[in-house]
CSV table of C-alpha atoms in Angstrom, one decimal:
chain,number,residue,atom,x,y,z
I,14,MET,CA,-0.2,0.0,0.1
I,15,LYS,CA,1.1,3.3,-1.0
I,16,PRO,CA,1.5,6.5,1.4
I,17,ILE,CA,-1.4,9.0,0.8
I,18,ALA,CA,0.3,11.8,-1.4
I,19,ASP,CA,0.9,15.3,0.3
I,20,SER,CA,-1.6,16.6,-2.4
I,21,GLU,CA,-4.5,14.5,-1.1
I,22,LEU,CA,-4.1,14.8,2.4
I,23,ILE,CA,-2.5,18.2,3.3
I,24,LEU,CA,-1.0,18.7,6.5
I,25,ASN,CA,0.2,22.1,8.1
I,26,ASP,CA,4.0,22.6,9.1
I,27,ASP,CA,3.2,21.2,12.9
I,28,GLY,CA,1.7,18.2,11.6
I,29,SER,CA,-2.0,19.1,12.0
I,30,ILE,CA,-4.7,18.6,9.6
I,31,PHE,CA,-5.2,20.9,7.1
I,32,HIS,CA,-8.5,22.8,7.8
I,33,LEU,CA,-9.1,21.8,11.1
I,34,HIS,CA,-5.5,22.5,12.3
I,35,LEU,CA,-5.9,19.5,14.9
I,36,LEU,CA,-3.3,16.9,15.9
I,37,PRO,CA,-3.9,13.3,16.5
I,38,GLY,CA,-5.3,13.1,20.1
I,39,GLU,CA,-6.5,16.4,20.4
I,40,LEU,CA,-9.9,14.7,19.1
I,41,ALA,CA,-12.5,12.4,21.2
I,42,GLU,CA,-14.4,9.9,20.1
I,43,ASN,CA,-17.8,11.6,21.3
I,44,VAL,CA,-18.2,14.5,18.7
I,45,ILE,CA,-20.8,17.0,18.5
I,46,LEU,CA,-20.9,19.0,15.4
I,47,VAL,CA,-22.4,22.3,14.9
I,48,GLY,CA,-22.8,24.7,12.0
I,49,ASP,CA,-22.2,28.1,13.8
I,50,GLN,CA,-18.4,28.4,15.5
I,51,ASN,CA,-20.1,30.6,18.0
I,52,ARG,CA,-22.2,27.7,19.4
I,53,THR,CA,-19.2,26.0,19.9
I,54,ASP,CA,-18.9,27.8,23.5
I,55,VAL,CA,-22.6,27.1,24.0
I,56,VAL,CA,-21.6,23.0,23.8
I,57,ALA,CA,-18.4,23.3,25.7
I,58,LYS,CA,-20.2,25.2,28.8
I,59,THR,CA,-21.8,21.9,29.4
I,60,PHE,CA,-18.6,19.9,29.4
I,61,ASP,CA,-16.8,19.3,33.5
I,62,THR,CA,-13.6,20.3,31.8
I,63,VAL,CA,-11.6,21.9,28.5
I,64,GLU,CA,-8.5,20.6,27.4
I,65,VAL,CA,-8.1,22.1,23.6
I,66,THR,CA,-9.3,24.7,22.2
I,67,LYS,CA,-8.3,25.5,18.4
I,68,GLN,CA,-10.0,27.6,15.6
I,69,ASN,CA,-9.1,27.9,11.7
I,70,ARG,CA,-11.9,30.0,9.6
I,71,GLU,CA,-14.7,29.0,10.5
I,72,PHE,CA,-13.5,25.1,12.1
I,73,ARG,CA,-13.3,25.6,15.5
I,74,THR,CA,-12.8,22.8,18.1
I,75,ILE,CA,-13.0,22.4,22.1
I,76,THR,CA,-12.5,19.2,23.3
I,77,GLY,CA,-13.1,18.2,27.0
I,78,THR,CA,-14.7,16.1,29.2
I,79,LYS,CA,-18.6,15.2,30.4
I,80,ASN,CA,-19.5,12.5,32.9
I,81,GLY,CA,-15.9,11.2,33.1
I,82,LYS,CA,-15.7,10.7,29.0
I,83,ARG,CA,-14.1,12.9,26.6
I,84,ILE,CA,-16.0,14.8,24.1
I,85,SER,CA,-15.4,17.4,21.4
I,86,VAL,CA,-17.4,20.0,19.6
I,87,VAL,CA,-16.5,21.1,16.1
I,88,SER,CA,-18.0,23.6,13.9
I,89,THR,CA,-18.5,23.0,10.3
I,90,GLY,CA,-20.0,26.0,8.7
I,91,ILE,CA,-23.2,25.8,6.4
I,92,GLY,CA,-23.2,23.0,4.0
I,93,THR,CA,-22.4,19.9,3.0
I,94,ASP,CA,-19.3,20.8,1.0
I,95,ASN,CA,-17.9,21.8,4.5
I,96,ILE,CA,-19.1,18.4,5.8
I,97,ASP,CA,-17.1,16.8,3.1
I,98,ILE,CA,-14.0,18.3,4.6
I,99,VAL,CA,-14.7,18.0,8.4
I,100,LEU,CA,-15.9,14.3,8.3
I,101,THR,CA,-12.7,13.2,5.9
I,102,GLU,CA,-10.5,15.1,8.3
I,103,LEU,CA,-11.9,13.8,11.7
I,104,ASP,CA,-11.8,10.3,10.1
I,105,ALA,CA,-7.9,10.7,9.3
I,106,LEU,CA,-7.1,12.3,12.6
I,107,VAL,CA,-8.4,8.7,14.0
I,108,ASN,CA,-7.8,6.0,11.2
I,109,ILE,CA,-5.0,7.6,9.7
I,110,ASP,CA,-1.1,7.5,10.6
I,111,LEU,CA,-0.5,11.3,9.6
I,112,LYS,CA,3.6,10.4,10.0
I,113,THR,CA,3.6,7.4,7.6
I,114,ARG,CA,0.1,8.6,5.5
I,115,LEU,CA,-1.3,5.0,6.0
I,116,PRO,CA,-4.3,3.8,7.4
I,117,LYS,CA,-3.8,2.3,10.9
I,118,SER,CA,-4.3,-1.4,11.5
I,119,THR,CA,-7.3,-0.7,14.1
I,120,HIS,CA,-10.1,1.3,13.2
I,121,THR,CA,-11.8,3.4,15.3
I,122,ALA,CA,-15.8,4.5,15.3
I,123,LEU,CA,-16.6,7.9,16.1
I,124,ASP,CA,-19.9,8.8,17.6
I,125,ILE,CA,-20.8,12.2,15.7
I,126,VAL,CA,-24.4,13.9,16.5
I,127,ARG,CA,-24.9,17.3,14.6
I,128,ILE,CA,-26.9,19.8,17.0
I,129,GLY,CA,-28.4,22.3,14.6
I,130,THR,CA,-31.5,24.4,13.4
I,131,CYS,CA,-34.1,23.7,11.1
I,132,GLY,CA,-37.1,24.4,9.2
I,133,SER,CA,-40.1,22.1,9.5
I,134,LEU,CA,-42.2,20.7,6.6
I,135,GLN,CA,-45.2,19.5,8.5
I,136,PRO,CA,-48.0,21.7,9.9
I,137,ASP,CA,-48.0,19.9,13.1
I,138,ILE,CA,-44.4,20.2,14.2
I,139,PRO,CA,-44.4,23.9,15.8
I,140,VAL,CA,-41.4,26.0,16.2
I,141,GLY,CA,-39.2,25.0,19.2
I,142,THR,CA,-39.8,21.5,18.5
I,143,PRO,CA,-36.6,19.3,18.4
I,144,VAL,CA,-36.7,16.6,15.8
I,145,LEU,CA,-34.5,13.6,15.4
I,146,THR,CA,-33.0,12.4,11.6
I,147,SER,CA,-33.8,8.8,11.2
I,148,ILE,CA,-33.2,9.1,7.5
I,149,ALA,CA,-31.1,12.0,6.0
I,150,GLY,CA,-31.8,12.7,2.7
I,151,GLY,CA,-29.3,14.8,0.5
I,152,LEU,CA,-30.9,17.1,-2.4
I,153,ASP,CA,-27.0,18.2,-2.8
I,154,GLY,CA,-25.5,15.4,-4.5
I,155,LEU,CA,-22.4,15.4,-2.6
I,156,LEU,CA,-22.2,11.3,-1.8
I,157,ASN,CA,-22.8,10.8,-5.5
I,158,PHE,CA,-19.0,11.6,-5.8
I,159,TYR,CA,-17.9,8.7,-3.8
I,160,ALA,CA,-17.7,4.8,-4.7
I,161,ASP,CA,-20.3,2.5,-2.9
I,162,ARG,CA,-22.5,5.1,-2.3
I,163,ASP,CA,-25.5,2.5,-2.8
I,164,LYS,CA,-24.0,0.3,0.1
I,165,VAL,CA,-25.3,2.6,2.8
I,166,CYS,CA,-28.3,4.4,0.8
I,167,ASP,CA,-31.8,2.9,1.0
I,168,LEU,CA,-32.3,2.9,-3.2
I,169,GLU,CA,-36.2,1.9,-2.2
I,170,LEU,CA,-36.6,5.1,-0.6
I,171,GLU,CA,-34.7,6.9,-3.2
I,172,ALA,CA,-36.8,5.6,-5.9
I,173,GLN,CA,-40.1,6.5,-4.4
I,174,PHE,CA,-39.5,10.0,-3.4
I,175,GLN,CA,-38.1,10.5,-7.1
I,176,ALA,CA,-41.5,9.2,-8.1
I,177,HIS,CA,-43.3,11.0,-6.0
I,178,THR,CA,-41.9,14.6,-6.2
I,179,GLN,CA,-40.9,14.2,-10.1
I,180,ARG,CA,-37.9,16.6,-9.5
I,181,ASN,CA,-36.2,18.5,-12.5
I,182,PRO,CA,-34.0,16.1,-14.1
I,183,LYS,CA,-31.3,18.6,-14.0
I,184,LEU,CA,-31.1,18.3,-10.3
I,185,ALA,CA,-28.5,16.1,-8.7
I,186,VAL,CA,-29.9,12.5,-7.6
I,187,PRO,CA,-30.7,12.5,-4.2
I,188,TYR,CA,-29.6,10.1,-2.0
I,189,PHE,CA,-30.8,8.7,1.5
I,190,VAL,CA,-28.7,7.4,4.6
I,191,PRO,CA,-30.3,6.1,8.0
I,192,SER,CA,-28.8,7.2,11.0
I,193,SER,CA,-27.2,5.0,13.5
I,194,PRO,CA,-29.5,2.8,15.5
I,195,SER,CA,-27.3,3.3,18.2
I,196,LEU,CA,-27.3,6.9,18.2
I,197,VAL,CA,-31.2,6.9,17.5
I,198,LYS,CA,-32.1,4.7,20.4
I,199,LYS,CA,-30.0,7.1,22.9
I,200,LEU,CA,-31.8,10.0,21.2
I,201,SER,CA,-35.3,8.5,20.6
I,202,GLN,CA,-37.2,10.9,22.9
I,203,TYR,CA,-37.4,13.3,20.0
I,204,ARG,CA,-39.7,13.2,17.4
I,205,ALA,CA,-38.1,11.1,14.4
I,206,GLY,CA,-38.4,11.2,10.7
I,207,ILE,CA,-37.0,11.9,7.3
I,208,THR,CA,-34.7,15.3,7.0
I,209,LEU,CA,-33.7,16.7,3.7
I,210,SER,CA,-30.5,18.5,3.5
I,211,ALA,CA,-30.6,21.3,0.8
I,212,PRO,CA,-27.6,23.0,-1.1
I,213,GLY,CA,-28.8,26.2,-0.6
I,214,PHE,CA,-31.0,28.3,2.0
I,215,TYR,CA,-33.5,30.0,-0.4
I,216,GLY,CA,-34.4,28.4,-3.8
I,217,PRO,CA,-33.4,24.9,-3.2
I,218,GLN,CA,-35.5,24.8,-0.4
I,219,GLY,CA,-38.3,26.4,-1.9
I,220,ARG,CA,-38.2,29.5,-0.7
I,221,VAL,CA,-38.8,32.7,-3.5
I,222,VAL,CA,-37.6,36.0,-2.9
I,223,ARG,CA,-36.9,37.7,-6.6
I,224,LEU,CA,-36.2,34.3,-8.6
I,225,ASP,CA,-38.7,31.9,-9.7
I,226,ILE,CA,-37.9,28.4,-8.9
I,227,THR,CA,-38.3,25.2,-11.1
I,228,ASN,CA,-40.6,23.4,-9.1
I,229,PRO,CA,-42.7,26.0,-7.0
I,230,ASP,CA,-45.1,23.3,-5.4
I,231,ILE,CA,-42.1,21.2,-4.2
I,232,ASN,CA,-42.7,21.7,-0.3
I,233,GLU,CA,-46.3,20.6,-0.7
I,234,LYS,CA,-45.0,17.3,-2.4
I,235,LEU,CA,-42.6,16.8,0.6
I,236,GLU,CA,-45.3,17.3,3.2
I,237,SER,CA,-47.5,14.7,1.6
I,238,PHE,CA,-44.6,11.9,1.1
I,239,GLU,CA,-44.5,9.1,3.4
I,240,TYR,CA,-42.2,6.2,3.5
I,241,LYS,CA,-42.7,3.2,6.1
I,242,GLY,CA,-44.7,5.2,8.5
I,243,LEU,CA,-41.9,8.2,8.2
I,244,LYS,CA,-42.8,11.5,7.1
I,245,ILE,CA,-40.3,14.4,5.6
I,246,ASN,CA,-40.1,16.3,9.0
I,247,ASN,CA,-37.6,19.0,8.1
I,248,TYR,CA,-35.0,20.8,6.0
I,249,GLU,CA,-31.5,21.6,6.9
I,250,MET,CA,-28.2,21.8,5.0
I,251,GLU,CA,-25.5,19.2,6.5
I,252,SER,CA,-27.3,15.7,7.6
I,253,SER,CA,-27.2,13.9,4.4
I,254,ALA,CA,-23.3,14.2,4.4
I,255,ILE,CA,-22.8,13.4,7.7
I,256,ASN,CA,-24.9,10.4,7.8
I,257,GLY,CA,-23.2,9.4,4.1
I,258,LEU,CA,-19.7,9.9,4.9
I,259,GLY,CA,-19.8,9.0,8.3
I,260,GLN,CA,-21.3,5.7,7.6
I,261,LEU,CA,-19.1,5.0,4.3
I,262,LEU,CA,-16.2,5.6,6.7
I,263,GLY,CA,-17.3,3.1,9.5
I,264,HIS,CA,-18.7,5.9,12.1
I,265,HIS,CA,-22.0,6.6,14.1
I,266,THR,CA,-23.9,9.1,13.1
I,267,ALA,CA,-27.3,11.3,14.0
I,268,THR,CA,-28.9,14.6,13.8
I,269,VAL,CA,-31.0,16.7,16.0
I,270,CYS,CA,-32.6,19.8,15.1
I,271,LEU,CA,-34.2,22.5,16.8
I,272,VAL,CA,-37.2,23.8,14.7
I,273,ILE,CA,-36.9,27.8,14.0
I,274,ALA,CA,-39.2,28.2,11.2
I,275,ASN,CA,-42.6,26.5,10.3
I,276,ARG,CA,-42.7,26.6,6.4
I,277,ARG,CA,-45.8,25.2,6.1
I,278,CYS,CA,-47.6,27.8,8.6
I,279,LEU,CA,-45.1,30.3,7.8
I,280,GLU,CA,-44.1,31.0,11.4
I,281,PHE,CA,-40.4,31.8,12.5
I,282,ALA,CA,-39.1,31.9,16.1
I,283,PRO,CA,-37.0,34.9,16.4
I,284,ASN,CA,-35.8,33.6,20.3
I,285,TYR,CA,-35.0,30.5,19.3
I,286,ARG,CA,-31.1,30.8,20.7
I,287,ASP,CA,-33.1,30.8,23.9
I,288,ALA,CA,-34.1,27.1,23.8
I,289,MET,CA,-30.9,25.7,22.4
I,290,PRO,CA,-28.8,25.7,25.5
I,291,ASN,CA,-31.4,23.4,27.0
I,292,LEU,CA,-31.2,20.9,24.2
I,293,VAL,CA,-27.3,20.9,23.8
I,294,ALA,CA,-27.1,20.1,27.4
I,295,ASP,CA,-29.8,17.3,27.3
I,296,VAL,CA,-28.1,15.7,24.0
I,297,VAL,CA,-24.3,16.1,25.5
I,298,ASP,CA,-26.0,14.5,28.2
I,299,LYS,CA,-27.6,11.4,26.3
I,300,LEU,CA,-24.0,11.1,24.2
I,301,THR,CA,-21.8,10.8,27.1
I,302,GLN,CA,-23.7,8.6,29.5
């Protein structure tokens, strides 16, 4: 096996991974992902101790302990393109020897949970509700760049979704990846369903500001879709890539989002940040029990 080339896995002068600026050992096996770098402090306030704080661009990491277990929080920024960076580099930190540039003989599986915000697509899910992603659907197309994507995807769901929504054929082929059963069980108190990750905030989520969109009734179609008793609960922008890349790399992944807008009822919660600390504390506690 040849070492991974310098151009393909870039390291900084101090040996840290290129974007995250983390060294091996500075990442815990329990990982919370948040989009907003400022939310890392909200998460870290629930830790019992803090040992590492690092930041490069929008990627901020704090590692410490909670309930006697090491835990890290990493901010990803917005979008599945950033998740491609973060998941690949998190995996490299634990499963590649950065000195020899060779995969380690023993695989380490991380527990990775995203805590984020989202918009509800069901009229009966009000703002302020935490929702659990049972299955993450990607409208972004990221996973289609990777070999073996079908091994982690629900192809039956993919076909039914395409038939139901009659999406524009110029759009990326969607993919659907279940969350890890072990994490879904830990987070089972939250309302579960299908989450869609969009490659944008406005048009890709059916919002019309000044530009018309190709499928103006898409959100009505999403509201009515059902698969094996699961409805599409919410829109956000990261969980599909977390599940997809995480599962391909052999990690455990899930997402819990706080509903800050109900797209069907046209409601928004301007004070949603006040509710986030309680959700964060609950998820962190469940992850470290």
